[in-house]
């Protein structure tokens, strides 16, 4: 390359970066990571692209998903630096940003992995080390697959026998309130199912914008998907002073305010809560259902943590059950409830499985939903097979029963201990307060930021909680997600951490956290 | 229920069905299947639903996906009727509607299933029946997974080592033209990847509609996704008289006409062709690339059948390779190429795996795409592990090499024989003509419909090809997809059949087909 052409390239490169910076908007934080030297030097040549930041889908530009945002990208880069021998104030990165149990050392449930292995490699039917009930279950799944292979497409709504078993599970869970298998739609993780439903709710051509009520703090799948499909986010604040309960007065405030700018159509409730870890009481759920009925809202119950209830006196009550027991008109309300294999005691995030129960949904709308997902063909059959094992576990007398119960019990007991440890520890740190982690997999403590820290954040061009989280990461290797990624009351600062590091690692993490926080307060006091 | 309330319910039910029929539009054909008696009787109670056919996403209503449309739904119902002991003119239903190899009896590739079984159930590392190279491969995959488990989330773009191996595969495939692992995005089947890209291309807020050029006949994922994201379909006809080649004059005609109503942004090419089975020649590809460059189009190359090339003198040429070898400006064009584990010799449809190579895509756009998919967390790790085995098969000297090559070779040889048999047989049936099936998994023969058959179709309220396909299904149990589901020149009639029934079953199917067609002609002549 001649000097002249090199200079030209540099100039083009400069322009190109300026253009990008000008246009990238809120998503700009993602840019740097992918724009390697190779890309940029190419972009000097590519000054005439068809698809650009300027003309692409504006809703995709707008969406944000903090759980995999810039902090996580930086944490991954730090891991690589450590591997390459860089000296840091820490030896390893602790990714407490995402509910990813196996990544944090949780072991898979043996029965479940046996079943899916036999499904995939039927020669294992002859393996005497694999118990008969696992083989029988694999046989049942394969009998439900076309050609007897997990390699064939299933129906778009899932393998029929598994849909039956999901309905049976729900019926048992809800004390006999009937679930119909035709209301069950299997999906590749709850996220896929929730996104699909929100997509169906969108109506760009109506004059009025469609609103969806979501809690603040919320799991950012919701804000991301609302942005993606151009739905209006209608935020209601959870009551931090009442262990993140839903306050009906706040719901009323929120919807009244929203009605001036959109037509609210659905109410999202996450129970047990993510990122907030609360488990809703039955009276609270009843009040929420009455509110939704009063305002003609479709209920979206994100119940993926239904197995993750730890605190004494707390129990999981499904929206389906409460609504049904309340009788008409509540029993006839439209509800979509979601479950996942990624959480609970199994933590099979990577295998992608989950289901929706679509209760009282207009059959014609359901048909359209099924038509829409048919173009994606089907959710992974392997994930479906895991759903089968979760909703239909070994029962007393089955060869795998005791080991299954022991493994499941051990995971849930340990999570309960860690939930307690995390909240109790944070509450002993000056300037931090944390609600009881009644369920799910997260704590969402509040941190008080000294004025000088706020100034330092402003000087760094970061939100205070983002500044705090980056400082934490760079100094300790602990990766959490800033509260602003989930939403929080203005002027308050939080972060979300999972409770998933294994007990020893968690104790170390919490100790590092305490030291960091005390030094942070000292530095900025 | 009293007689009065029963009558009220009946009346409401009648209203509800009439309303639905009035509103259901083109999607109405799907309705009947899901609207069981249970649903409808509930809907009498549910006269005040939040989400209805009237107020839901209109684009979802508009989309259609014929491969899983009403014929397939009827075929499934027939299977159930047969199982329940009903008497039909046939003993079994032959589903030749979908490229689902395992469903039609194709056996999985042993190496591939061994690797994923060991990944899922690491106790199998101790199994002496599993060859060492399969274990080593499983180790490699697990080493790429967080916590060493397939149960952890991967990066949204996929497990890094597998992305590297995909890039290596492409580089080898394209005779050394370099592919970069950062351009590779793994996905849960090619469909998911293609849908994501088209979503990013959408821009509702621009005054001008965005157009995407698709072949006619096309794979209906494209028409469905264009409808779903409100993109304008710009159809170009493949040249049936030239074995479904792309004619640049026709591309020019199509784009000129389209420019009066939209801004064409991308060109989709399916090679080898679905549903048409052609394999594009290199000069044809060069002409297409020049056309796309001339009109500033983003190239979308659906190359999922790249292993499925059968006819003498045909070879697969990737768009990436041809474009690169043409040099600037063609080598700098934006291209997305897709591959899948569902096709080829492996046919692992249910496991959901695939990849996109995003060539010369604006890094800022790519960053936005990656941000968008991050909210879905990740494609199934199991599907990714299968991608690994497909792009990085055993090599000479590996313990599994010979069996792998033998199994792969046998599948592809048999498919080649069946491709030949199908086209040759159809060409001996009076009133049918079929192009050579050079590749992929389908034949798309033309049928001449006698005037009386057209009248009978009109009387039945069906398109002629739909009428034909339903008659075929009801009389023979053979399920194909009518040509209108893919698009065809007005006044011509086709159907798509797969070549996937196993050889004996295929011979029987073709014989039944011949008898049916001759009787059909007789009946309506």
mmCIF file of N, CA and C in Angstrom, chain A residues 188-242:
data_model
loop_
_atom_site.group_PDB
_atom_site.id
_atom_site.type_symbol
_atom_site.label_atom_id
_atom_site.label_comp_id
_atom_site.label_asym_id
_atom_site.label_seq_id
_atom_site.Cartn_x
_atom_site.Cartn_y
_atom_site.Cartn_z
ATOM 1 N N UNK A 188 -37.927 -23.343 22.505
ATOM 2 C CA UNK A 188 -36.485 -23.481 22.757
ATOM 3 C C UNK A 188 -36.066 -22.496 23.843
ATOM 4 N N UNK A 189 -36.514 -22.742 25.060
ATOM 5 C CA UNK A 189 -36.311 -21.795 26.155
ATOM 6 C C UNK A 189 -37.503 -20.866 26.253
ATOM 7 N N UNK A 190 -37.760 -20.393 27.469
ATOM 8 C CA UNK A 190 -38.924 -19.509 27.661
ATOM 9 C C UNK A 190 -38.793 -18.240 26.831
ATOM 10 N N UNK A 191 -37.579 -17.744 26.655
ATOM 11 C CA UNK A 191 -37.400 -16.475 25.932
ATOM 12 C C UNK A 191 -38.046 -16.526 24.553
ATOM 13 N N UNK A 192 -37.816 -17.619 23.849
ATOM 14 C CA UNK A 192 -38.387 -17.743 22.509
ATOM 15 C C UNK A 192 -39.914 -17.664 22.550
ATOM 16 N N UNK A 193 -40.491 -18.350 23.529
ATOM 17 C CA UNK A 193 -41.952 -18.344 23.652
ATOM 18 C C UNK A 193 -42.490 -16.969 23.977
ATOM 19 N N UNK A 194 -41.839 -16.274 24.883
ATOM 20 C CA UNK A 194 -42.300 -14.946 25.300
ATOM 21 C C UNK A 194 -42.176 -13.959 24.143
ATOM 22 N N UNK A 195 -41.054 -14.029 23.438
ATOM 23 C CA UNK A 195 -40.866 -13.142 22.283
ATOM 24 C C UNK A 195 -41.957 -13.361 21.248
ATOM 25 N N UNK A 196 -42.277 -14.629 21.007
ATOM 26 C CA UNK A 196 -43.306 -14.947 20.013
ATOM 27 C C UNK A 196 -44.650 -14.364 20.393
ATOM 28 N N UNK A 197 -45.010 -14.488 21.658
ATOM 29 C CA UNK A 197 -46.307 -13.954 22.088
ATOM 30 C C UNK A 197 -46.342 -12.440 21.948
ATOM 31 N N UNK A 198 -45.261 -11.774 22.367
ATOM 32 C CA UNK A 198 -45.235 -10.312 22.256
ATOM 33 C C UNK A 198 -45.295 -9.877 20.795
ATOM 34 N N UNK A 199 -44.660 -10.658 19.939
ATOM 35 C CA UNK A 199 -44.726 -10.334 18.506
ATOM 36 C C UNK A 199 -46.174 -10.393 18.007
ATOM 37 N N UNK A 200 -46.903 -11.404 18.457
ATOM 38 C CA UNK A 200 -48.305 -11.536 18.031
ATOM 39 C C UNK A 200 -49.141 -10.380 18.560
ATOM 40 N N UNK A 201 -48.756 -9.827 19.705
ATOM 41 C CA UNK A 201 -49.528 -8.719 20.307
ATOM 42 C C UNK A 201 -49.316 -7.393 19.606
ATOM 43 N N UNK A 202 -48.211 -7.282 18.879
ATOM 44 C CA UNK A 202 -47.870 -6.025 18.208
ATOM 45 C C UNK A 202 -48.922 -5.692 17.162
ATOM 46 N N UNK A 203 -49.243 -4.429 17.053
ATOM 47 C CA UNK A 203 -50.106 -4.014 15.957
ATOM 48 C C UNK A 203 -49.721 -2.619 15.514
ATOM 49 N N UNK A 204 -48.786 -2.596 14.565
ATOM 50 C CA UNK A 204 -48.289 -1.307 14.083
ATOM 51 C C UNK A 204 -49.355 -0.511 13.343
ATOM 52 N N UNK A 205 -50.324 -1.205 12.783
ATOM 53 C CA UNK A 205 -51.229 -0.510 11.877
ATOM 54 C C UNK A 205 -52.385 0.150 12.618
ATOM 55 N N UNK A 206 -52.601 -0.261 13.879
ATOM 56 C CA UNK A 206 -53.590 0.442 14.677
ATOM 57 C C UNK A 206 -53.098 1.860 14.927
ATOM 58 N N UNK A 207 -54.002 2.798 14.993
ATOM 59 C CA UNK A 207 -53.582 4.153 15.310
ATOM 60 C C UNK A 207 -52.917 4.210 16.678
ATOM 61 N N UNK A 208 -53.475 3.486 17.613
ATOM 62 C CA UNK A 208 -53.036 3.514 19.004
ATOM 63 C C UNK A 208 -51.856 2.567 19.218
ATOM 64 N N UNK A 209 -50.835 3.016 19.938
ATOM 65 C CA UNK A 209 -49.732 2.124 20.287
ATOM 66 C C UNK A 209 -50.180 1.117 21.338
ATOM 67 N N UNK A 210 -49.606 -0.085 21.262
ATOM 68 C CA UNK A 210 -49.946 -1.132 22.224
ATOM 69 C C UNK A 210 -48.935 -1.094 23.377
ATOM 70 N N UNK A 211 -49.441 -1.092 24.591
ATOM 71 C CA UNK A 211 -48.573 -1.054 25.765
ATOM 72 C C UNK A 211 -48.521 -2.389 26.487
ATOM 73 N N UNK A 212 -47.378 -2.685 27.059
ATOM 74 C CA UNK A 212 -47.217 -3.886 27.871
ATOM 75 C C UNK A 212 -46.602 -3.463 29.208
ATOM 76 N N UNK A 213 -47.284 -3.836 30.283
ATOM 77 C CA UNK A 213 -46.811 -3.463 31.616
ATOM 78 C C UNK A 213 -45.721 -4.430 32.078
ATOM 79 N N UNK A 214 -44.617 -3.876 32.501
ATOM 80 C CA UNK A 214 -43.524 -4.714 33.021
ATOM 81 C C UNK A 214 -43.044 -4.128 34.340
ATOM 82 N N UNK A 215 -42.597 -5.022 35.224
ATOM 83 C CA UNK A 215 -42.091 -4.548 36.508
ATOM 84 C C UNK A 215 -40.779 -3.802 36.320
ATOM 85 N N UNK A 216 -40.511 -2.893 37.246
ATOM 86 C CA UNK A 216 -39.189 -2.275 37.339
ATOM 87 C C UNK A 216 -38.719 -2.498 38.766
ATOM 88 N N UNK A 217 -37.627 -3.187 38.993
ATOM 89 C CA UNK A 217 -36.720 -3.783 38.012
ATOM 90 C C UNK A 217 -37.365 -4.966 37.286
ATOM 91 N N UNK A 218 -36.922 -5.185 36.054
ATOM 92 C CA UNK A 218 -37.444 -6.251 35.198
ATOM 93 C C UNK A 218 -36.290 -7.037 34.593
ATOM 94 N N UNK A 219 -36.616 -8.211 34.103
ATOM 95 C CA UNK A 219 -35.648 -8.978 33.327
ATOM 96 C C UNK A 219 -35.587 -8.361 31.928
ATOM 97 N N UNK A 220 -34.413 -7.972 31.446
ATOM 98 C CA UNK A 220 -34.352 -7.136 30.235
ATOM 99 C C UNK A 220 -34.778 -7.819 28.937
ATOM 100 N N UNK A 221 -35.060 -9.122 28.980
ATOM 101 C CA UNK A 221 -35.716 -9.714 27.819
ATOM 102 C C UNK A 221 -36.959 -8.906 27.454
ATOM 103 N N UNK A 222 -37.679 -8.436 28.472
ATOM 104 C CA UNK A 222 -38.932 -7.731 28.198
ATOM 105 C C UNK A 222 -38.686 -6.392 27.540
ATOM 106 N N UNK A 223 -37.826 -5.563 28.148
ATOM 107 C CA UNK A 223 -37.581 -4.257 27.533
ATOM 108 C C UNK A 223 -36.990 -4.430 26.138
ATOM 109 N N UNK A 224 -36.104 -5.428 25.975
ATOM 110 C CA UNK A 224 -35.496 -5.651 24.658
ATOM 111 C C UNK A 224 -36.556 -6.043 23.635
ATOM 112 N N UNK A 225 -37.437 -6.946 24.012
ATOM 113 C CA UNK A 225 -38.432 -7.432 23.063
ATOM 114 C C UNK A 225 -39.481 -6.366 22.757
ATOM 115 N N UNK A 226 -39.833 -5.568 23.765
ATOM 116 C CA UNK A 226 -40.780 -4.475 23.507
ATOM 117 C C UNK A 226 -40.173 -3.490 22.518
ATOM 118 N N UNK A 227 -38.897 -3.190 22.685
ATOM 119 C CA UNK A 227 -38.232 -2.307 21.723
ATOM 120 C C UNK A 227 -38.192 -2.966 20.343
ATOM 121 N N UNK A 228 -37.846 -4.233 20.318
ATOM 122 C CA UNK A 228 -37.699 -4.959 19.052
ATOM 123 C C UNK A 228 -38.992 -4.950 18.245
ATOM 124 N N UNK A 229 -40.119 -5.091 18.925
ATOM 125 C CA UNK A 229 -41.402 -5.143 18.207
ATOM 126 C C UNK A 229 -42.198 -3.848 18.347
ATOM 127 N N UNK A 230 -41.513 -2.802 18.763
ATOM 128 C CA UNK A 230 -42.112 -1.469 18.821
ATOM 129 C C UNK A 230 -43.390 -1.448 19.662
ATOM 130 N N UNK A 231 -43.351 -2.138 20.777
ATOM 131 C CA UNK A 231 -44.436 -2.034 21.753
ATOM 132 C C UNK A 231 -44.020 -0.994 22.791
ATOM 133 N N UNK A 232 -44.999 -0.409 23.436
ATOM 134 C CA UNK A 232 -44.719 0.633 24.426
ATOM 135 C C UNK A 232 -44.514 -0.011 25.793
ATOM 136 N N UNK A 233 -43.384 0.280 26.401
ATOM 137 C CA UNK A 233 -43.137 -0.261 27.743
ATOM 138 C C UNK A 233 -43.876 0.581 28.782
ATOM 139 N N UNK A 234 -44.705 -0.084 29.567
ATOM 140 C CA UNK A 234 -45.433 0.580 30.647
ATOM 141 C C UNK A 234 -44.855 0.038 31.957
ATOM 142 N N UNK A 235 -44.071 0.872 32.599
ATOM 143 C CA UNK A 235 -43.305 0.394 33.759
ATOM 144 C C UNK A 235 -44.089 0.587 35.046
ATOM 145 N N UNK A 236 -44.063 -0.419 35.889
ATOM 146 C CA UNK A 236 -44.573 -0.230 37.266
ATOM 147 C C UNK A 236 -43.454 -0.639 38.213
ATOM 148 N N UNK A 237 -43.304 0.141 39.257
ATOM 149 C CA UNK A 237 -42.222 -0.123 40.208
ATOM 150 C C UNK A 237 -42.633 -1.184 41.218
ATOM 151 N N UNK A 238 -41.729 -2.124 41.457
ATOM 152 C CA UNK A 238 -41.899 -3.052 42.573
ATOM 153 C C UNK A 238 -41.552 -2.307 43.853
ATOM 154 N N UNK A 239 -42.131 -2.782 44.946
ATOM 155 C CA UNK A 239 -41.981 -2.072 46.217
ATOM 156 C C UNK A 239 -40.781 -2.642 46.991
ATOM 157 N N UNK A 240 -39.651 -1.953 46.871
ATOM 158 C CA UNK A 240 -38.433 -2.450 47.506
ATOM 159 C C UNK A 240 -38.605 -2.554 49.022
ATOM 160 N N UNK A 241 -39.417 -1.637 49.583
ATOM 161 C CA UNK A 241 -39.581 -1.627 51.036
ATOM 162 C C UNK A 241 -40.468 -2.775 51.513
ATOM 163 N N UNK A 242 -41.159 -3.439 50.588
ATOM 164 C CA UNK A 242 -42.002 -4.585 50.953
ATOM 165 C C UNK A 242 -41.462 -5.841 50.253
#
